Amino acid sequence: MKVVSIIGARPQYIKAAVVSPVLRQYAQEVLIDTGQHYDEKLSQIFYEGLTIPRPDYDLHVGSGTHGIQTGKMLMALDPILEKEHPNWVVVYGDTNSTLAGALAASKLNIPVAHIEAGLRSFNRAMPEEINRVLTDHLASKLYCPTQQAVENLAQEGITEGVVLCGDVMDVLWDKTPDNPDVLARLKLPSKSFALATVHRQETTDDPEKLRNVLKALGDLPWPVVLPLHPRTRQRIEQFHLQALIDVPHLQIIEPIGYQDMVTLERHAQAVLTDSGGVQREACRAGTPTYILRDETEWTELIESGQAVLCGTRYEHILDAVQHQRVGNRPTLPLADPVRCIVEDLQRGYTSHA
Ligand code: UD1
Ligand code: UDP
């Protein structure tokens, strides 16, 4: 069995770090990095800190508008997929690299396997929602992290090839020990601080929303550590919001490696985030989680009381943190999602071979 896996953005490096080693026990894997993320702290740091094989192809696509970035990826992927002609193309999550990989493969009649299929925020203004919906409709294998994801697909008429495997991120999270050095380095005693991340286009590109969120972070009842995504850093400069982060209460740091991030998620008093992966992980740690969005594709975190949606308005964020009780219910471990996916791919390959 030959598999081409396509990655290119931070959460995809992390997912590939757990899937690729197992996949390589069953298949010849060709790894393509689109180069959507290229800053050392968004890409190289994961190749070095996690066991991700070096990519066979590095497309160096870089940043651009959605159309230009996705278009460049399609142009670069087309000849590679034609040459490699794999049995499967594996794509992860909901980024432009995901959609480009799925589209390039399906145009060449190569079956697509989508890891993290079926998630829906039902907000089509999110570029990620468009990527998810289109990728799921192109995929032949849809590996769902949750039962809700399976149901979302069924509502769109997709039932064939759907497998409930769990979230591959859980596997890595479970086997990653703390790095106590990060708490010492940042001078953050356990349970004395909040961890925040903000990078969604709908928040960062709206000056009012970004202002509200940053102001609320500065007024939380704990010191806050904020590993800053380059997109957010650029928008803070563009909208002249620097004064809001130059406050003693906020510790602004560069994006950090996976083990350091997981350690902060576990030792924080609270996590405030608009990230999909971070909200999942913080809940897994049993840390009270406040989602800086109006909706989430991980709805079961809200239903179980592990997280609350607090939106992006200043008073709503502070009110949620002060009055809403959340967290303290770590997610239980599941059967191995990675084996579930890889063995299903192998079965699909053998039945067609
Ligand atoms: C992308 C994904 C998002 C995911 C996130 C993970 C899409 C549409 N969005 O968002 O779903 O949650 O990755 O972190 O695919 N930039 C740099 N250096 C880099 C990469 C980006 O400075 O290495 C800056 C550029 O100005 C760029 C901006 O960040 O224009 C946005 O980057 P992009 O890859 O388009 O989207 P993300 O916001 O990173
Ligand atoms: N992450 C990291 N360092 C950081 C911020 C996040 O290692 O500075 C990890 C985080 O633990 C999670 C993943 O990146 O595993 C989430 O990626 P991101 O928030 O960029 O994207 P999303 O999940 O929202 O698509």
CSV table of C-alpha atoms and ligand atoms in Angstrom, one decimal:
chain,number,residue,atom,x,y,z
A,1,MET,CA,0.0,0.0,0.0
A,2,LYS,CA,1.3,3.4,-0.9
A,3,VAL,CA,0.0,6.5,0.8
A,4,VAL,CA,0.7,10.2,0.2
A,5,SER,CA,0.1,12.3,3.3
A,6,ILE,CA,-0.3,16.0,3.0
A,7,ILE,CA,0.5,18.4,5.8
A,8,GLY,CA,1.6,22.1,6.1
A,9,ALA,CA,0.1,23.8,9.1
A,10,ARG,CA,1.0,23.5,12.8
A,11,PRO,CA,-1.8,21.2,13.9
A,12,GLN,CA,-1.1,18.9,11.0
A,13,TYR,CA,2.6,18.5,12.0
A,14,ILE,CA,1.3,17.4,15.4
A,15,LYS,CA,-1.2,14.9,13.9
A,16,ALA,CA,1.3,13.5,11.4
A,17,ALA,CA,3.8,13.0,14.3
A,18,VAL,CA,1.4,10.4,15.7
A,19,VAL,CA,0.0,8.9,12.5
A,20,SER,CA,3.0,8.7,10.2
A,21,PRO,CA,5.1,6.3,12.4
A,22,VAL,CA,2.2,3.8,12.6
A,23,LEU,CA,1.3,4.2,8.9
A,24,ARG,CA,4.9,3.4,8.0
A,25,GLN,CA,4.5,0.0,9.6
A,26,TYR,CA,1.8,-0.9,7.1
A,27,ALA,CA,2.5,1.3,4.0
A,28,GLN,CA,5.1,3.2,2.0
A,29,GLU,CA,4.4,6.7,3.0
A,30,VAL,CA,5.3,9.7,0.9
A,31,LEU,CA,5.1,12.9,2.9
A,32,ILE,CA,4.3,16.3,1.3
A,33,ASP,CA,4.7,19.5,3.3
A,34,THR,CA,2.9,22.3,1.5
A,35,GLY,CA,4.8,25.0,3.3
A,36,GLN,CA,1.6,26.8,4.4
A,37,HIS,CA,3.4,27.4,7.7
A,38,TYR,CA,7.1,28.3,7.4
A,39,ASP,CA,8.2,30.2,10.5
A,40,GLU,CA,10.6,28.2,12.6
A,41,LYS,CA,8.1,28.4,15.5
A,42,LEU,CA,5.2,27.1,13.5
A,43,SER,CA,6.9,24.3,11.6
A,44,GLN,CA,10.5,23.4,12.2
A,45,ILE,CA,10.0,23.3,15.9
A,46,PHE,CA,7.7,20.3,15.5
A,47,TYR,CA,10.0,18.4,13.1
A,48,GLU,CA,12.7,18.8,15.8
A,49,GLY,CA,10.6,18.2,18.9
A,50,LEU,CA,8.3,15.4,17.6
A,51,THR,CA,9.2,12.3,15.5
A,52,ILE,CA,7.9,13.6,12.2
A,53,PRO,CA,9.7,12.0,9.2
A,54,ARG,CA,11.4,14.6,6.9
A,55,PRO,CA,9.0,15.4,4.0
A,56,ASP,CA,9.7,13.9,0.6
A,57,TYR,CA,8.4,17.0,-1.0
A,58,ASP,CA,8.5,20.6,0.4
A,59,LEU,CA,6.3,22.8,-1.7
A,60,HIS,CA,7.2,26.2,-0.1
A,61,VAL,CA,3.8,27.7,-1.0
A,62,GLY,CA,3.9,30.2,1.9
A,63,SER,CA,1.2,32.7,2.7
A,64,GLY,CA,-1.4,34.4,0.4
A,65,THR,CA,-5.1,35.0,0.0
A,66,HIS,CA,-7.1,31.8,0.3
A,67,GLY,CA,-7.5,31.5,-3.5
A,68,ILE,CA,-3.8,32.1,-4.3
A,69,GLN,CA,-2.5,29.9,-1.5
A,70,THR,CA,-4.9,27.0,-2.4
A,71,GLY,CA,-4.3,27.5,-6.1
A,72,LYS,CA,-0.5,27.4,-5.7
A,73,MET,CA,-0.8,24.1,-3.7
A,74,LEU,CA,-3.0,22.6,-6.4
A,75,MET,CA,-0.5,23.5,-9.1
A,76,ALA,CA,2.4,22.0,-7.1
A,77,LEU,CA,0.5,18.9,-6.0
A,78,ASP,CA,-0.9,17.8,-9.3
A,79,PRO,CA,2.4,16.6,-11.0
A,80,ILE,CA,3.6,15.0,-7.7
A,81,LEU,CA,0.4,13.0,-7.2
A,82,GLU,CA,0.4,11.9,-10.8
A,83,LYS,CA,4.0,10.7,-10.5
A,84,GLU,CA,3.6,9.0,-7.1
A,85,HIS,CA,0.1,7.6,-7.9
A,86,PRO,CA,-0.6,6.4,-4.4
A,87,ASN,CA,-3.5,4.1,-3.2
A,88,TRP,CA,-4.6,6.8,-0.8
A,89,VAL,CA,-4.1,10.5,-0.2
A,90,VAL,CA,-4.4,11.3,3.5
A,91,VAL,CA,-5.3,14.8,4.6
A,92,TYR,CA,-5.8,16.2,8.1
A,93,GLY,CA,-8.2,18.7,9.6
A,94,ASP,CA,-9.5,21.8,8.0
A,95,THR,CA,-6.8,24.1,6.6
A,96,ASN,CA,-6.2,25.2,3.0
A,97,SER,CA,-3.6,22.4,2.8
A,98,THR,CA,-6.4,19.9,3.6
A,99,LEU,CA,-8.7,21.2,0.9
A,100,ALA,CA,-5.9,21.5,-1.7
A,101,GLY,CA,-4.8,17.9,-1.0
A,102,ALA,CA,-8.3,16.5,-1.3
A,103,LEU,CA,-9.1,18.4,-4.4
A,104,ALA,CA,-5.8,17.6,-6.2
A,105,ALA,CA,-6.2,13.9,-5.4
A,106,SER,CA,-9.9,13.6,-6.3
A,107,LYS,CA,-9.3,15.3,-9.7
A,108,LEU,CA,-6.8,12.5,-10.4
A,109,ASN,CA,-9.3,9.8,-9.1
A,110,ILE,CA,-7.1,9.0,-6.2
A,111,PRO,CA,-9.1,8.1,-3.1
A,112,VAL,CA,-8.9,10.6,-0.3
A,113,ALA,CA,-8.9,9.7,3.4
A,114,HIS,CA,-9.8,12.6,5.7
A,115,ILE,CA,-8.6,12.4,9.3
A,116,GLU,CA,-10.8,14.6,11.6
A,117,ALA,CA,-13.8,14.4,9.3
A,118,GLY,CA,-17.3,15.5,10.1
A,119,LEU,CA,-16.6,18.4,12.4
A,120,ARG,CA,-19.0,21.3,11.8
A,121,SER,CA,-19.3,24.8,13.4
A,122,PHE,CA,-22.2,25.6,11.0
A,123,ASN,CA,-20.5,29.0,10.4
A,124,ARG,CA,-19.8,29.3,6.7
A,125,ALA,CA,-18.0,32.5,7.3
A,126,MET,CA,-15.1,30.5,8.7
A,127,PRO,CA,-12.6,29.4,6.0
A,128,GLU,CA,-12.1,26.2,8.0
A,129,GLU,CA,-15.8,25.3,7.7
A,130,ILE,CA,-15.7,25.6,3.9
A,131,ASN,CA,-12.5,23.4,3.9
A,132,ARG,CA,-14.2,20.8,6.1
A,133,VAL,CA,-17.4,20.5,4.1
A,134,LEU,CA,-15.7,20.3,0.7
A,135,THR,CA,-13.1,17.9,1.9
A,136,ASP,CA,-15.7,15.6,3.5
A,137,HIS,CA,-17.7,15.6,0.2
A,138,LEU,CA,-14.5,14.6,-1.7
A,139,ALA,CA,-13.3,11.9,0.7
A,140,SER,CA,-13.9,8.1,0.4
A,141,LYS,CA,-12.7,7.4,3.9
A,142,LEU,CA,-13.9,9.7,6.7
A,143,TYR,CA,-12.3,9.2,10.1
A,144,CYS,CA,-14.4,10.9,12.7
A,145,PRO,CA,-13.2,12.0,16.1
A,146,THR,CA,-16.6,12.1,17.7
A,147,GLN,CA,-20.1,10.6,17.4
A,148,GLN,CA,-21.4,14.1,16.7
A,149,ALA,CA,-19.1,14.2,13.6
A,150,VAL,CA,-20.6,11.0,12.4
A,151,GLU,CA,-24.1,12.4,12.8
A,152,ASN,CA,-23.1,15.7,11.0
A,153,LEU,CA,-22.0,13.7,8.0
A,154,ALA,CA,-25.2,11.6,8.0
A,155,GLN,CA,-27.2,14.9,7.9
A,156,GLU,CA,-25.3,15.8,4.7
A,157,GLY,CA,-26.0,12.3,3.2
A,158,ILE,CA,-22.5,10.9,3.8
A,159,THR,CA,-22.6,7.5,5.4
A,160,GLU,CA,-20.3,5.4,3.3
A,161,GLY,CA,-16.7,5.2,4.3
A,162,VAL,CA,-17.5,6.9,7.7
A,163,VAL,CA,-15.6,5.4,10.7
A,164,LEU,CA,-15.7,6.6,14.3
A,165,CYS,CA,-12.1,6.3,15.4
A,166,GLY,CA,-11.6,9.1,18.0
A,167,ASP,CA,-9.2,12.0,17.9
A,168,VAL,CA,-5.6,11.1,16.9
A,169,MET,CA,-4.4,14.2,19.0
A,170,ASP,CA,-5.4,12.3,22.1
A,171,VAL,CA,-2.7,9.6,21.5
A,172,LEU,CA,0.1,12.1,21.5
A,173,TRP,CA,-1.3,14.1,24.3
A,174,ASP,CA,-1.6,11.1,26.5
A,175,LYS,CA,2.0,10.0,26.0
A,176,THR,CA,3.6,13.5,26.3
A,177,PRO,CA,5.0,14.1,29.7
A,178,ASP,CA,5.2,17.6,31.3
A,179,ASN,CA,8.3,19.7,30.8
A,180,PRO,CA,8.6,21.5,34.2
A,181,ASP,CA,11.3,23.7,32.7
A,182,VAL,CA,8.7,25.7,30.9
A,183,LEU,CA,7.0,26.7,34.1
A,184,ALA,CA,10.3,27.7,35.7
A,185,ARG,CA,11.5,29.6,32.5
A,186,LEU,CA,8.3,31.6,32.3
A,187,LYS,CA,8.1,32.0,36.2
A,188,LEU,CA,4.6,30.5,36.3
A,189,PRO,CA,3.9,28.4,39.4
A,190,SER,CA,1.4,25.7,38.6
A,191,LYS,CA,-2.3,26.8,38.8
A,192,SER,CA,-1.4,30.5,39.2
A,193,PHE,CA,-1.9,31.6,35.6
A,194,ALA,CA,-4.1,31.5,32.6
A,195,LEU,CA,-3.0,30.4,29.2
A,196,ALA,CA,-4.5,32.0,26.1
A,197,THR,CA,-4.2,31.6,22.3
A,198,VAL,CA,-5.9,33.7,19.6
A,199,HIS,CA,-5.4,33.2,15.9
A,200,ARG,CA,-8.8,32.7,14.1
A,201,GLN,CA,-9.3,34.9,11.1
A,202,GLU,CA,-12.8,36.0,12.3
A,203,THR,CA,-11.3,37.3,15.5
A,204,THR,CA,-7.9,38.7,14.4
A,205,ASP,CA,-9.1,40.4,11.3
A,206,ASP,CA,-11.9,42.3,13.0
A,207,PRO,CA,-10.2,45.2,14.9
A,208,GLU,CA,-13.1,45.5,17.4
A,209,LYS,CA,-13.1,41.8,18.3
A,210,LEU,CA,-9.4,41.7,18.6
A,211,ARG,CA,-9.4,44.8,20.8
A,212,ASN,CA,-12.1,43.3,23.1
A,213,VAL,CA,-10.3,40.0,23.4
A,214,LEU,CA,-6.9,41.5,24.2
A,215,LYS,CA,-8.5,44.0,26.7
A,216,ALA,CA,-10.3,41.1,28.4
A,217,LEU,CA,-7.1,39.0,28.6
A,218,GLY,CA,-5.4,42.0,30.3
A,219,ASP,CA,-8.2,42.2,32.9
A,220,LEU,CA,-8.4,38.6,33.9
A,221,PRO,CA,-8.0,37.7,37.6
A,222,TRP,CA,-4.7,35.8,36.8
A,223,PRO,CA,-1.5,36.7,35.0
A,224,VAL,CA,-1.9,35.5,31.4
A,225,VAL,CA,0.7,33.8,29.1
A,226,LEU,CA,-0.1,34.3,25.4
A,227,PRO,CA,2.0,32.5,22.8
A,228,LEU,CA,1.4,34.8,19.9
A,229,HIS,CA,0.6,33.5,16.4
A,230,PRO,CA,2.3,35.6,13.7
A,231,ARG,CA,-1.0,36.4,12.2
A,232,THR,CA,-2.2,38.0,15.5
A,233,ARG,CA,1.1,39.8,16.0
A,234,GLN,CA,0.7,41.4,12.5
A,235,ARG,CA,-2.9,42.4,13.1
A,236,ILE,CA,-2.0,44.0,16.5
A,237,GLU,CA,0.5,46.2,14.8
A,238,GLN,CA,-1.8,47.0,11.8
A,239,PHE,CA,-4.7,48.0,14.1
A,240,HIS,CA,-2.3,49.8,16.6
A,241,LEU,CA,-3.3,47.7,19.5
A,242,GLN,CA,0.2,47.3,21.0
A,243,ALA,CA,-0.7,49.2,24.2
A,244,LEU,CA,-3.2,46.5,25.0
A,245,ILE,CA,-0.5,43.8,25.2
A,246,ASP,CA,2.2,46.0,26.8
A,247,VAL,CA,0.7,45.4,30.2
A,248,PRO,CA,2.4,43.7,33.2
A,249,HIS,CA,-0.4,41.2,33.5
A,250,LEU,CA,0.2,39.7,30.0
A,251,GLN,CA,3.3,37.7,29.2
A,252,ILE,CA,3.6,37.7,25.4
A,253,ILE,CA,5.8,34.9,24.1
A,254,GLU,CA,6.7,33.4,20.7
A,255,PRO,CA,4.7,30.2,19.7
A,256,ILE,CA,6.1,27.3,21.6
A,257,GLY,CA,6.7,23.6,21.0
A,258,TYR,CA,4.1,20.9,21.6
A,259,GLN,CA,5.5,19.6,24.9
A,260,ASP,CA,5.7,23.1,26.4
A,261,MET,CA,2.2,23.8,25.3
A,262,VAL,CA,0.7,20.7,26.8
A,263,THR,CA,2.5,21.4,30.0
A,264,LEU,CA,1.0,24.9,30.2
A,265,GLU,CA,-2.5,23.5,29.4
A,266,ARG,CA,-2.2,21.1,32.3
A,267,HIS,CA,-0.9,23.6,34.8
A,268,ALA,CA,-3.0,26.6,33.9
A,269,GLN,CA,-5.8,27.7,36.2
A,270,ALA,CA,-7.8,28.4,33.0
A,271,VAL,CA,-7.4,28.3,29.3
A,272,LEU,CA,-8.9,30.9,26.9
A,273,THR,CA,-8.7,30.1,23.3
A,274,ASP,CA,-10.2,30.2,19.8
A,275,SER,CA,-8.1,27.2,18.7
A,276,GLY,CA,-9.7,23.9,17.9
A,277,GLY,CA,-6.8,21.8,19.1
A,278,VAL,CA,-6.1,23.8,22.3
A,279,GLN,CA,-9.8,23.7,23.5
A,280,ARG,CA,-9.8,19.9,23.0
A,281,GLU,CA,-6.5,19.5,24.9
A,282,ALA,CA,-7.3,21.9,27.7
A,283,CYS,CA,-10.5,19.9,28.3
A,284,ARG,CA,-8.6,16.7,28.2
A,285,ALA,CA,-6.4,18.1,31.0
A,286,GLY,CA,-9.5,19.0,33.0
A,287,THR,CA,-8.5,22.7,33.0
A,288,PRO,CA,-11.5,25.1,32.8
A,289,THR,CA,-11.7,26.2,29.2
A,290,TYR,CA,-13.3,29.4,27.8
A,291,ILE,CA,-13.7,29.3,24.1
A,292,LEU,CA,-13.3,32.8,22.5
A,293,ARG,CA,-15.8,32.1,19.8
A,294,ASP,CA,-19.6,32.1,19.3
A,295,GLU,CA,-19.7,28.4,18.2
A,296,THR,CA,-17.5,25.4,18.2
A,297,GLU,CA,-17.2,22.3,16.1
A,298,TRP,CA,-16.3,20.3,19.3
A,299,THR,CA,-19.9,20.6,20.7
A,300,GLU,CA,-19.6,17.8,23.2
A,301,LEU,CA,-17.1,19.9,25.2
A,302,ILE,CA,-19.9,22.4,25.9
A,303,GLU,CA,-22.5,19.7,26.5
A,304,SER,CA,-20.3,18.0,29.1
A,305,GLY,CA,-19.6,21.2,30.9
A,306,GLN,CA,-15.9,21.0,30.3
A,307,ALA,CA,-15.8,24.3,28.3
A,308,VAL,CA,-18.0,27.3,27.8
A,309,LEU,CA,-18.5,29.5,24.7
A,310,CYS,CA,-17.8,33.1,25.8
A,311,GLY,CA,-17.6,34.8,22.4
A,312,THR,CA,-15.3,37.8,21.8
A,313,ARG,CA,-17.1,40.6,23.8
A,314,TYR,CA,-15.1,42.0,26.7
A,315,GLU,CA,-17.9,41.8,29.3
A,316,HIS,CA,-19.0,38.3,28.2
A,317,ILE,CA,-15.4,37.0,28.6
A,318,LEU,CA,-15.0,38.4,32.0
A,319,ASP,CA,-18.4,37.4,33.1
A,320,ALA,CA,-17.9,33.8,31.9
A,321,VAL,CA,-14.6,33.6,33.8
A,322,GLN,CA,-16.1,35.0,37.0
A,323,HIS,CA,-19.4,33.2,37.1
A,324,GLN,CA,-19.4,30.0,35.0
A,325,ARG,CA,-18.2,26.8,36.5
A,326,VAL,CA,-16.4,24.6,34.0
A,327,GLY,CA,-13.8,21.9,33.7
A,328,ASN,CA,-12.5,19.4,36.3
A,329,ARG,CA,-13.7,16.4,34.2
A,330,PRO,CA,-10.8,15.1,32.2
A,331,THR,CA,-11.8,13.2,29.0
A,332,LEU,CA,-11.5,9.5,29.3
A,333,PRO,CA,-8.9,7.8,27.1
A,334,LEU,CA,-10.3,6.0,24.0
A,335,ALA,CA,-9.2,2.9,22.1
A,336,ASP,CA,-6.3,3.8,19.8
A,337,PRO,CA,-7.6,6.1,17.0
A,338,VAL,CA,-4.4,5.8,15.0
A,339,ARG,CA,-4.5,2.0,14.7
A,340,CYS,CA,-8.2,2.2,13.9
A,341,ILE,CA,-7.4,4.5,11.0
A,342,VAL,CA,-4.3,2.7,9.6
A,343,GLU,CA,-5.9,-0.7,9.9
A,344,ASP,CA,-9.1,0.5,8.1
A,345,LEU,CA,-6.9,2.0,5.3
A,346,GLN,CA,-5.1,-1.3,5.0
A,347,ARG,CA,-8.5,-3.2,4.8
A,348,GLY,CA,-9.7,-0.8,2.2
A,349,TYR,CA,-6.6,-1.3,0.1
A,350,THR,CA,-6.7,-5.1,0.3
A,351,SER,CA,-10.3,-5.3,-0.6
A,352,HIS,CA,-9.6,-3.2,-3.8
A,353,ALA,CA,-6.3,-4.8,-4.7
B,1,UD1,C1,-4.1,28.3,9.5
B,1,UD1,C2,-5.5,27.6,9.2
B,1,UD1,C3,-6.2,27.5,10.5
B,1,UD1,C4,-5.4,26.8,11.6
B,1,UD1,C5,-4.1,27.5,11.7
B,1,UD1,C6,-3.2,26.7,12.6
B,1,UD1,C7,-6.4,28.0,7.0
B,1,UD1,C8,-7.5,28.7,6.2
B,1,UD1,N1,-6.3,28.4,8.2
B,1,UD1,O1,-4.4,29.6,9.9
B,1,UD1,O2,-7.4,26.7,10.2
B,1,UD1,O3,-6.1,26.8,12.8
B,1,UD1,O4,-3.4,27.6,10.4
B,1,UD1,O5,-2.3,27.5,13.3
B,1,UD1,O6,-5.8,27.1,6.4
B,1,UD1,N2,2.2,33.6,8.8
B,1,UD1,C9,3.5,33.9,9.2
B,1,UD1,N3,4.3,32.8,9.3
B,1,UD1,C10,3.9,31.5,9.0
B,1,UD1,C11,2.6,31.3,8.6
B,1,UD1,C12,1.7,32.4,8.5
B,1,UD1,O7,3.9,35.0,9.5
B,1,UD1,O8,4.7,30.6,9.1
B,1,UD1,C13,1.3,34.8,8.8
B,1,UD1,C14,1.1,35.4,7.4
B,1,UD1,O9,1.0,36.8,7.5
B,1,UD1,C15,-0.2,34.8,6.9
B,1,UD1,C16,-1.0,34.7,8.2
B,1,UD1,O10,0.0,34.4,9.2
B,1,UD1,O11,-0.8,35.6,5.9
B,1,UD1,C17,-2.0,33.6,8.1
B,1,UD1,O12,-1.4,32.3,7.8
B,1,UD1,P1,-2.3,31.2,7.1
B,1,UD1,O13,-1.5,30.0,7.0
B,1,UD1,O14,-3.0,31.7,5.9
B,1,UD1,O15,-3.5,30.9,8.2
B,1,UD1,P2,-3.4,30.7,9.7
B,1,UD1,O16,-4.0,31.9,10.4
B,1,UD1,O17,-2.0,30.3,10.2
B,2,UDP,N1,0.3,24.5,19.9
B,2,UDP,C1,1.7,24.5,20.1
B,2,UDP,N2,2.3,25.7,20.4
B,2,UDP,C2,1.6,26.9,20.4
B,2,UDP,C3,0.2,26.9,20.2
B,2,UDP,C4,-0.4,25.7,19.9
B,2,UDP,O1,2.3,23.5,20.1
B,2,UDP,O2,2.3,27.9,20.7
B,2,UDP,C5,-0.4,23.3,19.6
B,2,UDP,C6,-1.5,22.9,20.5
B,2,UDP,O3,-1.1,22.2,21.6
B,2,UDP,C7,-2.4,22.0,19.6
B,2,UDP,C8,-2.2,22.6,18.2
B,2,UDP,O4,-1.0,23.4,18.3
B,2,UDP,O5,-1.9,20.7,19.6
B,2,UDP,C9,-3.3,23.5,17.8
B,2,UDP,O6,-2.9,24.2,16.7
B,2,UDP,P1,-3.6,25.7,16.3
B,2,UDP,O7,-4.1,26.3,17.5
B,2,UDP,O8,-2.5,26.4,15.6
B,2,UDP,O9,-4.7,25.3,15.3
B,2,UDP,P2,-6.2,24.7,15.3
B,2,UDP,O10,-6.2,23.5,16.2
B,2,UDP,O11,-7.1,25.8,15.8
B,2,UDP,O12,-6.5,24.4,13.9
